[in-house]
Every structure is written in C-alpha cells, then in structure tokens.
Amino acid sequence: MGKVLMKGNEAIGSAAIRAGCRYFFGYPITPQNEVPEYMSRHLPEVGGVFVQAESEIAAINMVYGAAGAGGRVMTSSSSPGIALKQEGISYLAGARLPCVIVNVMRGGPGLGGIQPAQSDYFQATRGGGNGDYRIIVEAPSTLQEAVDLMQESFDLADRYRIPVMLLCDGMIGQMMEPVELREADRRPPVEKPWATVGTGGKRKPNIITSLYLNPAELEELNLLLAAQYREITERETRVESIGLEGARVVVAAYGTTARIVREAVDLCTAKGIPVGLIRPITLWPYPYAEFDKIGKDCLGVLCVEMSMGQMLDDVKIAANGRWPVHFYGRTGGVVPDPRDIAREIEVIAGRRPV
Amino acid sequence: MGKVLMKGNEAIGSAAIRAGCRYFFGYPITPQNEVPEYMSRHLPEVGGVFVQAESEIAAINMVYGAAGAGGRVMTSSSSPGIALKQEGISYLAGARLPCVIVNVMRGGPGLGGIQPAQSDYFQATRGGGNGDYRIIVEAPSTLQEAVDLMQESFDLADRYRIPVMLLCDGMIGQMMEPVELREADRRPPVEKPWATVGTGGKRKPNIITSLYLNPAELEELNLLLAAQYREITERETRVESIGLEGARVVVAAYGTTARIVREAVDLCTAKGIPVGLIRPITLWPYPYAEFDKIGKDCLGVLCVEMSMGQMLDDVKIAANGRWPVHFYGRTGGVVPDPRDIAREIEVIAGRRPV
Amino acid sequence: MTEKVIIAGFGGQGVMLSGMLLAQAGLLRKREVTWLPSYGPEMRGGTANCHVTVSSRPIASPVILAPDCAIVMNLPSFDKYERQVVPGGLFLVNSSLVTKRSGRKDFRVVPVPVNELAQELGNAKTANMVMLGAYAGVSGALDRELFIKALEVIGGKKDHLLIDANVRAFDCGMEYVTGGYCGEIGA
Amino acid sequence: MTEKVIIAGFGGQGVMLSGMLLAQAGLLRKREVTWLPSYGPEMRGGTANCHVTVSSRPIASPVILAPDCAIVMNLPSFDKYERQVVPGGLFLVNSSLVTKRSGRKDFRVVPVPVNELAQELGNAKTANMVMLGAYAGVSGALDRELFIKALEVIGGKKDHLLIDANVRAFDCGMEYVTGGYCGEIGA
Amino acid sequence: MSKNTVEIRSEWCKSCGLCVKACPKGVLGIDESVLNAKGYSPAAVLHPEACVGCGNCALMCPDSAIRITRD
Amino acid sequence: MSKNTVEIRSEWCKSCGLCVKACPKGVLGIDESVLNAKGYSPAAVLHPEACVGCGNCALMCPDSAIRITRD
Amino acid sequence: MKVIYDKSPGLTDSALHYCPGCTHGIIHKLIAEALVDLDVLGSAIGVAPVGCSVFAYQYFNCDMQEAAHGRAPAVATGIKRVHPEAAVFTYQGDGDLAAIGTAEVVHAAVRGEKITTIFVNNAIYGMTGGQMAPTTLVGQKATTAPFGRTEALHGKPLRVSELLATVDGAKFVERVSLHDPAHVRRAGRAIREAFECQIRGEGFSFVEVLSTCPTNWGLTPAEALHWLEENMIPYYSLGKFRTPEGGSKND
Amino acid sequence: MKVIYDKSPGLTDSALHYCPGCTHGIIHKLIAEALVDLDVLGSAIGVAPVGCSVFAYQYFNCDMQEAAHGRAPAVATGIKRVHPEAAVFTYQGDGDLAAIGTAEVVHAAVRGEKITTIFVNNAIYGMTGGQMAPTTLVGQKATTAPFGRTEALHGKPLRVSELLATVDGAKFVERVSLHDPAHVRRAGRAIREAFECQIRGEGFSFVEVLSTCPTNWGLTPAEALHWLEENMIPYYSLGKFRTPEGGSKND
Ligand SMILES: Cc1ncc(C[n+]2csc(CCOP(=O)(O)OP(=O)(O)O)c2C)c(N)n1
Ligand SMILES: Cc1ncc(C[n+]2csc(CCOP(=O)(O)OP(=O)(O)O)c2C)c(N)n1
Ligand code: SF4
Ligand code: SF4
Ligand code: SF4
Ligand code: SF4
Ligand code: SF4
Ligand code: SF4
Ligand SMILES: [Mg+2]
Ligand SMILES: [Mg+2]
C-alpha cells in the first residue's frame, strides 16, 4: 500500500481496525475527536461495534467488560478524560485485562487548554490509579510510528494480559503526515481461555475480578504482576538513540518533542558540538539501560519535555549521579523552539556563558 | 486536654473540626468510613455542613465549589475512591483552591482489598490527574501526628492555595491510640479575596477556573505554580531522621511502616549494627536533602514500603548514585515483619550471606 | 514491660470491644497502648481480630506478629494463631466452639466454655466479657476496677443495666479460671 | 529544499483546507510533508492556523517558528505572523479585511483582496482558494495540475461543480498576482 | 397421602429463622442446644408429620439450606 | 406618535440575521457591502420609520448588539 | 421421590457470606432459578457490583465479572456488545446503582441495552456499615445520618423504578418485594420476565427488589421483613412500571 | 428617552465567542435579565460547564466558577452550602448535563438542592464538533453517528425534564424553546420563576431550553430555529413538568 496523507487521529483509528480492534468505547474530547469519529464510521464496515459512552468512566468500564469477554477493544481520550479513567485502568490492571488506551495529551492541569502537551507522563507511567500496577506506555514521534505501534500495542496487550497506552501529544493526533498503513491483521485471534464467554455448561465459570480480600492472595497477585512487569521490562523496552558514543551532551526526549530536539541537535552539530539523543519509545518500561551507552565525554544530560519536568525523574534515575541532569521544558501548549534547546545544549557543553 | 483513646479516623475528623473545617463532602468506603460518620454527627454541632455525595466524583467537585466559595473544606476516601477524584484534584490544583483530602490507603490495584497498604504513593505524589501539578502530601506515622498534621494541612492549604493530602495507610485510620487533641483554632479565618461570595455589586466578578486556552497564559499559570512549588519545597519539607551520622545502613520508610522499621532498627542495634532511619513526613515535597546528611560509613540505603516499591523512585533520586539502593516491600495488606526487615539490613551491612 | 494480645473470632462475637476495653484499661493505668483491628468482608459472621499492645514504653509497631497471649473465640482463629503465640505465652480458647486441642507444649492453654457460661448468666451476648474476665484471671494483667472504668469510658456511663451484665460476665470468667466457678458446666 | 508555510485566519475562512491542499500537492510530488493545525475555542469565527512543511528531506519538527511564507487572512493573524517570516520571505495578506501595512522592508508583502475577488466570482466561500492561487502565482511552489489533483484526493472526485468553482478561484488568485487580472477591483 | 421430607443442611444454616416464620404449619424451629461450626444454632424439623410440602420454608431460606422431597 | 430608535452595534454583530427574521415590520437587513473587524457583514436599519418598538429584534439578538429607545 | 425444592444448580456449592437472614441470598436463588428455567445458564454472563454482593461471582454458576462500584451496567454493555447472544445481567445494590452508578444505569436504559439489571434496594449501604443510601427512608437512621434522614437536609428517597420508567429504552421495569413467600414467588416471576425481555431482544429490563439488611437496620431477620412491608412498600409501591407491551403501573 | 431594550447590566462588556446566531447568547441574556429583575445579581454565583458555554464566566456580571465537565451541580452544591443566601445557578449543555453529568443533576434534584439549573438542549455536542448527544434526535446525523441516530443502535433520546420530574426534590421543572420572540419571552419567564423557587428556598429548580447549534447542524441560524420548531418540539414537548404547587405538565 502506498503512502497516504492522513490526520494522526484517523491514522490511529485506521491502524487499530487493521490490527483487529473490533470494539471501541469512547467519549468526545478535543484533541482526539477524530478517533471516535473515525471508528463510528468504519468499525461497522468490519462488523465491529462503536459505542459513544455517556462518559469516560462508562467508556473505560465498557472496555473492561468487553476485554473480559474476550474482545479486542480500545478507547481513546485526552488528559482530563484519562484522569477520569484512572480507577478503571487500575481495575483493568488488577483483573489482568488486555486493551489499548490512547491518550492524545493536551495542556493541564484541570481543564487547561487544547494545545499539545506532554504533562501526563506521570499519570501514564506511574499509574494515576490506586495500587501497584503498571501499564505499557508507548510514545510515537511520527504518524508512521503511531500506526506501527498500534498493531504492537494490541499484540502486547494480549500477550501479557495488560492494558497498553499509546501516549501521544496533541500534535501527533492533529497533524497530517504521509503514512503507509499495513495490511489488516489476518492471524487467528489470540486464544483467551480465561474470558467470560458463557460456560456453555461445559466448564467451571470464568471469573474476572480484582478483588482479593485475603492479603496473602492479594500479595500473590501483586507478585505475579511484578514478575510479569520484570519480563516486560526485559523483553519489550523500546528506544531509539543516536550519537551517544562521542557526545558531549545527551538529550532525552520523546514524542514530537524528540523531533524538535533533532532540529536542535542539527543546529549544534553544525556548530561542531557532538550531541546525542535518547528517544524512549516505551515510557514504561523505561529504557534506563540505554543511558549506560553514553560515552565518557559526556558533560551532562538534558531532558526536554513539553511539561515542567516529569520524565526528568526517570532521567535522573537512569543517570544515577553519573552526569549532571538538566531540564528544559515548555508547557501549557507552548511548543519548544529548537533554537532555545540548542542554546541550552551549548551552555551544558560549555560553549556559552550561563 | 488529656489523652483520649480514639480510632484514627475519628481522631482525624475531630482534629479537622478543631482546625476550623466546616464543610465535609464524602462518600463511604472502607477503611475510612468513620471519618464521614464522625463528621455527620459532629459538624452540625459547630454549624458546619456534612453532605454525603452521590459519588467520590461529586464529592471532590463539591469540595471544589465550597473551596472556591471560601469555605474551609475537606473530603476523605480510600484508594479506588481517590483514583476517581483525580480529575477533580487536577482541577483544584489548576484553579488554585485550598482543601484537605484524606486518603486512608488500602491494598490494590483495582478493588484490591481493605487491609492497609501504601501503594498510592505515586498517585499522591506524582499527581494521578492530568497536567503539571503537585499537591502537598503528608504522611503521619502515629495518631498524634495525624491530629497535629491536620491543623497544619488546613493552614498550608490556605497559605499556598493548594490542595493538601493526608496520606494514611489503613492502620492509621483503623487503629486506636491515645491522642491529645488541641484546642479549637480560634484565629480569625484567612482572608480569601479571590473567593466567589457574590460581588455585592461592589467589585468586579471573581472567577474560579483552570481554563486557559491561550498557551502563553496556560504556561504562565504553570510557571506560577512551579514557582510556588519551589517555595513550598524550600519552606515546608518535613522529615524525621535518626542515626544518620554513623549508620552502616540507612532505611527510608514513612507512615506506619516507619514504626515497624523502628522495631527492626532496634533489633539490629541490639546486634551492634548502626542503622539510620529517614522518615519523610511530607512525601511531596520530598526531603531529598536529608539524604545528604548520611555519613560516609553507609553501605547502602534500604527503602521499605507496604507496596512493590514506589517511594523507591524518590529514594533513588535522592541517593543519586552515592549508595546502592535496596528495597523491601510487602503488599496487598500484608504488613512487613520487623524480623524480615532486620534480616535485609543485616545482608546490606554484610552480616549475613545473601 | 510490654504485653501483646490478639483477640480473634467471628464478627459479632465482640472481640473488637474486648480489645478496646483492654486498651482503654491500659491507658487508664497511664500506659502506652495501641489497638489495631482487622475485619473480614462480612458485616456479621465473618472473621475479625484485633491486636492490643499495652506497654510502659512508646510502641513502635501496632502490629503483633508474636503475641504474648492469643484469645481465640472460634476454630479458624485457633488454627491461625496457635502457632504465633510466643513460647511461654498464653492461649485462651473458647471451648464452647473449639474442641480441638493444641499440639504445642510450650505455652499455657486455657479452655473456657464462654458461650455456655454466658448463656447461663442469661445473656448470650456477653460471652466476650466472660472471656475477658478469664484473661484477667489467668494473666493478672487487668484488674476489675480498671475494667469497669474502661467500660464506662467506652460505653458511656448511662446504661447501668448493660454495665452490670458485663461486669457479671467478667466476674464469671474470672471465677471460672481462678477456680471459684460453681455453675453447672461439666468438663 | 524545504518550504515552510503558515496559513492563518478566522475559523470558517478555510485556512485548514488550503494547508491540506498544499501538503497533499507536496505528497503528490513525492515530497515529505507535514500539516499541523491549531484552533481557537470557537467552532466558527475564532482564529485558526496551520503549519505546512514541504521538504525533500525527512521533516524533524512539524512546528514552524520561522516561516518562509505566511498567508494571513485577517488582522489578528497579520499581527501575529508579520514578525515571524524569515528575511527574504513572503507575506500574503488578505487586503479585503486587513488594510494595515507592514513596517518590515526585508520581505515581500503581497496584498490580495480575496473576499472581493471571490464574491465577484459568485462564491464568497472560495476566498481561500483565491489566496492559494495567489500563493502559487507568487511563489511558484504549487502548480495548477497538482492543485487540481490534490483537490480530487482530499475532496473526492465526485463533486465536479465544487472542484470547478475552486479551480476558477485558484486561477483568479493566480491571475491577480501575475497581473492578468482584469476584474473591477480598484487599488 | 404422600409424605414430605424436609432436610436442613445445618452446616449452611445461619439460624435466621425465616423458614420458621414462613412455615404455615409450625413444622420448624431453631434448636438452641446445638451450635454448628460457624457458631449458629441451626433450624430443626420439629414436627415432620405436619409438613404439607408447600415449599415456603425452602423458598425463604437465603442460604438454600433446605431441601424438600415428596415420596 | 413617539419615535423608536434602533441602534446596532455593528462591531458586535455576527450577521446571523435573527433580528431580520424577528422583525414584524421588515425594518432590518444585512448590509453585505460592509465587513466589520471580525469579518461579518452587520445588520443595518433599513427602514427606521417602520419600527414599532416591539423589541423582537433585540430580544432575539444573541450578541446583545441591538439597543432600542423611544423618544 | 420428587424433589419439591433444592438448591438451584444455577448456584455454586460455595456457602454464602451474607449475614443471617439477609435477603441477598433469596435474590441469588431467584436469579439462578430463572437462568436454569430459561435454559440460559450456559450462555449467561453476570456482573457483580461493589456492595455486600461483591462476591456474587462466587455464587452464580455462570461466567461472571466483578465491576467497579456503580459501573456494572457499563461493564455489562461491554460484554453484551461482544456476545450479543449471551444472557447478560447485573446485580446491584442501592449504593451501587442509585448513587454512584446513576449515570450508568440511566444510559444503559437510554441505549436500550439488552441486559437485565437486578436492583437490590435495602435502603442502606450494607457492606460499608450502614451509611445512608439514596433510598434510605425519611426518618430512618444511618451511620452518616445519625439523627435520621430528613427531607430538609437530605431530600426524599430516590424512586429508581419511577425514574427509569420515563426512559424509552427501558422495556421492562418492575418493583417487587421479598417480605413473604407469595411476594418472593412474584419476584421470581418478575426476574424471569425481565430475562425473557432481554432474550427477545426488546431492550433494557430492570427489576427492583425491596430487600432487607437486618444487620444495619438493627433488627432480627424476621423483624426486618416486617419493617420492609410496613415502611418501604408504602413509599416504594410495587408493580410493573413498564412492560414491552407498554403497560405501566397496573399489575 | 426611554430605553426599550439594551444589553443587560447582568452581562459583562466582553463580546460573546459563540458562532453567529447561536442561541447560547439569547439564554445568557435571559438569565442576566432575571438576575437583575430579581435584584440578586450581587449575590449570584454561577457555575459554567464544559461545552461551548465554557466561557460563560466571562459573560455573566457576577461571581462565577468553572466546573469540570458534567459536575456543575456538585460544584453548585458546594457553593450553596457555604453561601445558603446566594443565588446559585448552573448553566449546562446536553453533553454536560444529560451524559457525563447525569448522576450529579439527578442527585442535586434528589437532595432538593436549592440551586437553579439552566439546561441548554441543542441536541448535539457543540464545542467538540458535533458528536451525538443523549438528546440527539432519531435520524439526526452527528460526527459519531455518521449514518444518523437510530433507535436500534443508540436508543431514543433522553428526555431530561420528564426524568427529573419524577424526583421529589425537583420543585420546578419546565421546558421552553427559543424559536421565536414569543417563546423567548416565555423562556425568560420560566427562568425567572426558577430563580424565584430557589430564592423562596423550595428546592431544586430546572429549566430546559431547546436551543440551536447552527454550526454543527449545518444550517443557517434562521433555518436552525425552524428545524428546532419542526423537529425538536414534537419530541420534547414544552411546558411545566413540576411546580412548587405540584402542578405538572399543563401550562
Ligand atoms: C469507588 C468506590 N467507592 C466506594 C466504595 C466502597 N463501597 C463498597 S460497598 C459500598 C456500598 C454498598 O451499598 P449497596 O450498593 O447498597 O450494597 P449493599 O451492601 O447494601 O448490598 C461502598 C460505598 C468502593 N469500593 N469503591
Ligand atoms: C472530562 C471531559 N470529557 C470531555 C471533555 C470534552 N468536551 C468538551 S465540551 C464537551 C461537550 C459539549 O457539549 P454540550 O454539553 O452539549 O455543550 P454545547 O457545546 O453543545 O453547548 C465535551 C465532551 C472535557 N473537556 N472533559
Ligand atoms: S414445606 Fe411448607 S409446611 Fe413443610 S416445613 Fe416447609 S414451610 Fe412448613
Ligand atoms: S431459613 Fe435457612 S438459614 Fe435461616 S434458619 Fe432456616 S434453614 Fe437456617
Ligand atoms: S423593535 Fe420590533 S419593529 Fe422595531 S426593528 Fe425591532 S423587531 Fe422591528
Ligand atoms: S441578531 Fe444581532 S448579531 Fe444577529 S444579525 Fe441581528 S444584530 Fe447582528
Ligand atoms: S450487611 Fe446487610 S445487606 Fe450486607 S450481608 Fe449483612 S444483612 Fe445483608
Ligand atoms: S458550535 Fe453550536 S452551540 Fe457551539 S457556539 Fe457554535 S452554534 Fe453555538
Ligand atoms: Mg444497599
Ligand atoms: Mg449541546
């Protein structure tokens, strides 16, 4: 299939359907409205179901029901709507249900604004809901990557029985870029012997629950989850990095911000400053180990986000005192200027007075 | 006033009323039910208002309304209920409204269990809601401290126009201990010229909002919040620590867990191992600087939580590569055994084979 | 000196109140005390237990993993706590519901048929107070005056009839273990 | 080669569609393209703009901070983007709504009375296409055939009347700036 | 006349007395002299001969502790 | 007879035409020849003399752009 | 030998955890019997709430999901959309359905979601220890209404059946009671009819069951049934509020 | 010179951001006029929703709070409990009130909360660009119902006034329309009556205003008023559904 010019949100919807998603439950919110709109038009074409829920809370609980019933299911929303889904996400994690959740982030806190932001990093990677759980969080930086990660998200969700979040800033959702969509997934659906599909009178009832009143049992669930989280960390961490070896400064950034940082890196390279870039693709599991590849010339690590500094925590943990960690961020929908980032890099590289 | 034997939840309610709290909006959930029950009985005695909301979401939004209207207001809940409040908390932070939120944590994820846990650390300190916001988080380890922090919480909330969370594990809520309640706060109420109380036709309308569609304005709000967060970090960080100077191992723990750790410390001291303890009282702002007081004999830092390791992130950030960071946790309502903790300490101290 | 007691049984057997009285009596003696409850999911008929620590020093953890004394009012509690009691400790068993015998020889087991005793007193609901009296009698850690004061603080002084019934039950339990019992229970 | 264009105006003036056509035309030429929109809160009548980058190399950031060309359809957009255009760049102004003049001397300002031109063509809604034609005429960066193909891809080929009207408007704008205009607009 | 048999699974019984109340014939009663493992005195069939097999007792038993058969 | 004056604050007007529709006397119309700063052609008073001061136009104007006075 | 009554095969072997005399157990039986009678146990998928009946999933002998508090109708919607042929039901208390879950049940009804909701109205929050429910009667005491519910402070109790009867997609709405065997039999019939309505694909079906909570009401089980009859029925009138045929409130 | 009509002092000087001909502006005026007429502007505290009217707080000349989507009745409850003497109102769209905010409005009514809710039913999600609302009519197209709403797929539209009229604490419930000057005047009266009900302390008062969204309906403002009259009124019948005197549905 050739490249087509598509809006990010629609590309996400289209990729989901190609990945076998057949159930979508959502609620309108800018800047992700084209996702449900696309699904409402195109899911019926493949025998799928679109339901506009009465709220984000209803939507995530419909996802819970459908996932528990064995459906390949997804929802999407944006920042405040995702905040409302936190209890539901915690339940999905506790009941070990596979699903895909798209967050097209906008500025916050509160109602905030509708312009692109990356200020839901904590909410996504630390679990805004209650309890010791994690979900896989993937952050595309181009529409092509968003489309490719969509198939992977559904596969990971089913493989590990875990919710997967596609964390996009508003730019990914709203921009148009040429994308190459893949063929529809024609593999047989994953077996889900645990799903509630009716016993048919032939087996013991299946139960989907996250309730364990006996502390020992609840701890067992948590240990099982933890073991699985370790496995996912080992096997599914994704990252892209460039120029770490000789870099004097390494920048860490994800999503669209990483593209903006690339412009800054180019500006610096042009000035003869070797700069490396670490672009986490999975935000959880976080590619801590990638930082071990940073060469000995590095003077400092700069974390750049469209937020006041949230991934910064992970960068500090990864740096573990080996290099000073710096931060540059813009927030509220303001997009960083590559020239400003380049200036920060130069300061760290010692090229400019602070 | 003499010491009285009280249940934690009731002590919290009583302390809140003494601290001038006059509005309570909540919804039942174990193990914090005695808080609303206490309030429903005793708030009317002081002319206050208790409303059992139809849900946690309604409750936190009633808090928003009452706080915006200038009332001294609080709500309480437990883990899944707090997850539901995340959007509301983000709105409160964005609109800069003072209030107190009590979370009497239970095991998770999902419905989990009703036994004590500390697995909402991320949710509390990283903002489970959307956007770049923080709330002050205080974690008492005795009922007396809970009672004392209650007055402080309301004062901090008003001083900084920020939500304050009292983060208690279920033990704090359910246990009885003798407490000395302080006299009712008789200071004049804090002036709130920004509150919506009716213009009286005498001034321009006051507006409570977190909406800033212009990115520059929203960034301005975020910068203002960030400046305030820096000020709070400098002035309001609270921590208790013992024996950091000569310690071979330093343990970090908060809340009831810190009490259990003390027993472990005693066991180790008895065996001649010098062990230090850092007990953060504010979880945000986190007392990172306290770790700088750790002496040069320290072989490692052990973080102990009733979770799978959440404060652990902050301990790693604080350690910044200076010492290896270890973790011991129990979860799901299982309470750690001091003897097990002591064993971990001994391993780190090199007294026992791993 | 620190005394750590676990009281456990079905919900509705009044084990929580017993523990509170123990703690309150401790406070009345100017001791440090903690009382920590744990319930099952049921409102009634489930399992319930509480941990009570009374000490002359500040209490670190309110959780008791090695009780000096366990008071078990039903079979599940017997099974759960039998092994936890420290060597030399005390194990009070409601023999009305638990006929099982402990295999351990390193602690003192005191069976008390509290349901029957309470029923005989005409108030089946005071079985917990009978047991508390038995505990007082065996351990010497709780005296009668303090018990009555604690009752008044926790229950309020108004309900004299209730206080009287409870005190009678307490006395009955104490007498049973100290040998003064002269009712009609065999074994 | 990279061409960065910002198109801005009121919501409802069709600036988003103009940008999409530019991007689509770029893709048809096998270029890398990005189109990034930004809306105000209003459904209609608010402000709206889009950033279009067409390049022969992979595009790093879709955000344009220094456009080679800004096309402004109303006064607020004029004020916002006047300063951002690179020296030597292009500034296309809807002179039907903006009578203000730029103080800058280091770029090329092209005023086009697109509302009047479109109204004259009998279809006020095609003012955006008039402007796109003007852009094509001034910059040489968009040719007529590609514009028509892009229209077909984005709008679907069905609505011939609409396509015709848009092409007429495009031609009108192009003619206006290349001097072929022979309508009745003074100034 | 056929004979009705009422069986009470006393281990499931919680002594609620709803069956006793529901029986139109006074067949059932609570046997206070017994305690099951849960600590309840279960219901007992005091007058089996009077049973008319109406099923009320079993219908009202929240714990499905009653089984009724007819010979 | 008293005189009614209808004033339209054309900078607020969005050319919606609701006032035109609401007027029972055909007093108002949209002046296509003008554009305000927002890009709208505002409503205009075409036949001031016909106005009966009923207030319908102002009542229906969502933007409170109409003021009516009577001498 | 003929079995006149025995534990339904629609229930599992687990002993119920409810308090003595709690009518939750009776409702469980009635649902189980309906599923068996209609021969849909094998295709049934139930949704348990958060409330005393949180463990309903251990008792029904069919596939079950445990929903978040109040969200059972949304969970059931998700299930039903994946398995349109299944008999999907929710079992919810009055805190769960009439308070936190108000939006979810109303909108399941609005969509005409083909599920059956059994609503256990015991006028109290049972599991959490007797707090006021939206359905707590005026004058009734609760731990969060220690001086009793009053109209001035709390408003009058919410009548959910009447509310839902205004919604077109709710095709079957009936309120029943459990205070004596005759009414229990009628409740069983209503539950069966509700499932039949679902199976015929007509829309949302709903049965409100007036129920007791002896523990939190502070009454014996028998007294509780009496209290229900004397106090609840006068306010919560029994009967059909909506039927697929359009009949309403005359039973 | 006598002023027959002018912009109400209950409104600020800010120009409204609504689309041309959007009836949100008319409703703003009516509320502002009611507050001025009843002389409560100085004590009024309004709550804006999330929806096209999110900026209502810039337009009303009184203290205002911006609520989270759907939660305005809860926010208003918090305000009213702190200032029982204030005239507290919420202004909410149909996505805000009839979808995500269902529980909050129902329970404000159940409590008999002494606030006034103005419900703007324009049968669509305006702000987010025309998605289906619970009140979207059968057959009406929306961006998330691209083939039109159908009873089978989406259920029939929710009639909020009828729903709330079943709740005792809702003391005043009326549905009005804006399709011509006479109806606008009547709408103004209803809004005034609702505030009077609040001021007299009777309970929850509610006015549903049938409104237009020319932009998302794809109609001119004048066509939109016509469409409202022709299509909405037959389904959403006008009139009083509840009054403090107990009158209902006959106006
Ligand atoms: C989000 C959330 N809020 C609150 C609770 C606590 N909770 C558990 S059960 C319950 C209410 C139960 O009452 P009801 O639904 O009437 O059921 P009943 O126990 O009376 O059968 C509540 C509030 C919870 N688990 N989750
Ligand atoms: C929690 C949350 N969910 C969704 C949204 C997005 N949103 C903004 S306005 C709106 C609906 C507006 O529709 P309506 O209430 O009918 O008002 P209208 O614009 O039609 O006046 C939605 C869903 C949001 N801001 N917050
Ligand atoms: S079947 Fe009828 S008559 Fe027989 S014991 Fe039961 S209730 Fe009594
Ligand atoms: S109804 Fe059932 S549980 Fe109750 S007493 Fe009778 S047999 Fe026992
Ligand atoms: S006041 Fe009446 S007659 Fe005069 S212009 Fe307005 S609508 Fe027409
Ligand atoms: S109603 Fe108002 S906004 Fe509309 S055209 Fe008339 S004056 Fe202009
Ligand atoms: S608390 Fe009430 S509702 Fe819950 S099981 Fe006990 S009696 Fe039943
Ligand atoms: S989108 Fe609709 S409701 Fe919103 S302002 Fe425009 S016309 Fe009004
Ligand atoms: Mg209940
Ligand atoms: Mg609307």
CSV table of N, CA, C and O and ligand atoms in Angstrom, one decimal, chain E residues 8 12-20 30 43 57 60-63 65-66, ligand 4:
chain,number,residue,atom,x,y,z
E,8,ILE,N,-32.6,-30.2,56.5
E,8,ILE,CA,-31.9,-29.0,56.7
E,8,ILE,C,-30.4,-29.2,56.8
E,8,ILE,O,-30.0,-30.1,57.6
E,12,TRP,N,-24.9,-25.2,56.7
E,12,TRP,CA,-25.2,-24.0,55.9
E,12,TRP,C,-26.1,-23.0,56.7
E,12,TRP,O,-26.2,-21.8,56.3
E,13,CYS,N,-26.8,-23.5,57.6
E,13,CYS,CA,-27.8,-22.7,58.3
E,13,CYS,C,-27.2,-21.6,59.2
E,13,CYS,O,-26.2,-21.8,59.8
E,14,LYS,N,-27.8,-20.4,59.1
E,14,LYS,CA,-27.3,-19.3,60.0
E,14,LYS,C,-28.3,-18.9,61.0
E,14,LYS,O,-28.3,-17.8,61.6
E,15,SER,N,-29.3,-19.8,61.3
E,15,SER,CA,-30.2,-19.6,62.4
E,15,SER,C,-31.0,-18.3,62.2
E,15,SER,O,-31.4,-17.7,63.2
E,16,CYS,N,-31.3,-17.9,61.0
E,16,CYS,CA,-32.0,-16.7,60.8
E,16,CYS,C,-33.5,-16.7,61.2
E,16,CYS,O,-34.1,-15.7,61.4
E,17,GLY,N,-34.1,-18.0,61.1
E,17,GLY,CA,-35.4,-18.1,61.5
E,17,GLY,C,-36.5,-17.8,60.4
E,17,GLY,O,-37.7,-17.9,60.7
E,18,LEU,N,-36.0,-17.4,59.2
E,18,LEU,CA,-37.0,-17.1,58.2
E,18,LEU,C,-37.9,-18.3,57.8
E,18,LEU,O,-39.0,-18.1,57.5
E,19,CYS,N,-37.2,-19.5,57.8
E,19,CYS,CA,-38.0,-20.7,57.5
E,19,CYS,C,-39.1,-20.9,58.5
E,19,CYS,O,-40.2,-21.3,58.2
E,20,VAL,N,-38.7,-20.7,59.8
E,20,VAL,CA,-39.6,-20.9,60.9
E,20,VAL,C,-40.8,-20.0,60.7
E,20,VAL,O,-42.0,-20.4,60.8
E,30,ILE,N,-35.9,-23.4,65.8
E,30,ILE,CA,-34.4,-23.3,66.0
E,30,ILE,C,-34.0,-24.2,67.2
E,30,ILE,O,-34.6,-24.1,68.2
E,43,ALA,N,-31.7,-24.4,62.3
E,43,ALA,CA,-33.1,-24.8,62.3
E,43,ALA,C,-33.2,-26.3,62.4
E,43,ALA,O,-32.3,-27.0,61.9
E,57,CYS,N,-40.7,-22.7,53.3
E,57,CYS,CA,-39.5,-22.6,54.1
E,57,CYS,C,-38.3,-22.5,53.2
E,57,CYS,O,-37.4,-21.7,53.4
E,60,MET,N,-37.9,-19.3,51.3
E,60,MET,CA,-37.4,-18.1,52.0
E,60,MET,C,-36.0,-18.3,52.6
E,60,MET,O,-35.4,-17.3,53.1
E,61,CYS,N,-35.5,-19.5,52.5
E,61,CYS,CA,-34.1,-19.7,53.1
E,61,CYS,C,-33.1,-19.0,52.3
E,61,CYS,O,-32.8,-19.4,51.1
E,62,PRO,N,-32.4,-18.0,52.8
E,62,PRO,CA,-31.4,-17.2,52.0
E,62,PRO,C,-30.2,-18.1,51.7
E,62,PRO,O,-29.5,-17.8,50.8
E,63,ASP,N,-30.0,-19.1,52.5
E,63,ASP,CA,-28.8,-19.9,52.3
E,63,ASP,C,-29.0,-21.2,51.6
E,63,ASP,O,-28.2,-22.1,51.7
E,65,ALA,N,-30.5,-23.7,52.4
E,65,ALA,CA,-30.1,-24.8,53.3
E,65,ALA,C,-31.2,-25.9,53.4
E,65,ALA,O,-31.0,-26.9,54.1
E,66,ILE,N,-32.3,-25.7,52.7
E,66,ILE,CA,-33.4,-26.6,52.9
E,66,ILE,C,-33.7,-27.3,51.6
E,66,ILE,O,-33.8,-26.7,50.6
I,4,SF4,S1,-34.1,-20.0,56.7
I,4,SF4,FE1,-32.3,-21.3,56.2
I,4,SF4,S2,-30.6,-20.3,57.2
I,4,SF4,FE2,-32.5,-19.4,58.1
I,4,SF4,S3,-32.9,-20.7,59.9
I,4,SF4,FE3,-34.0,-21.6,58.2
I,4,SF4,S4,-32.6,-23.1,57.4
I,4,SF4,FE4,-31.4,-21.8,58.7
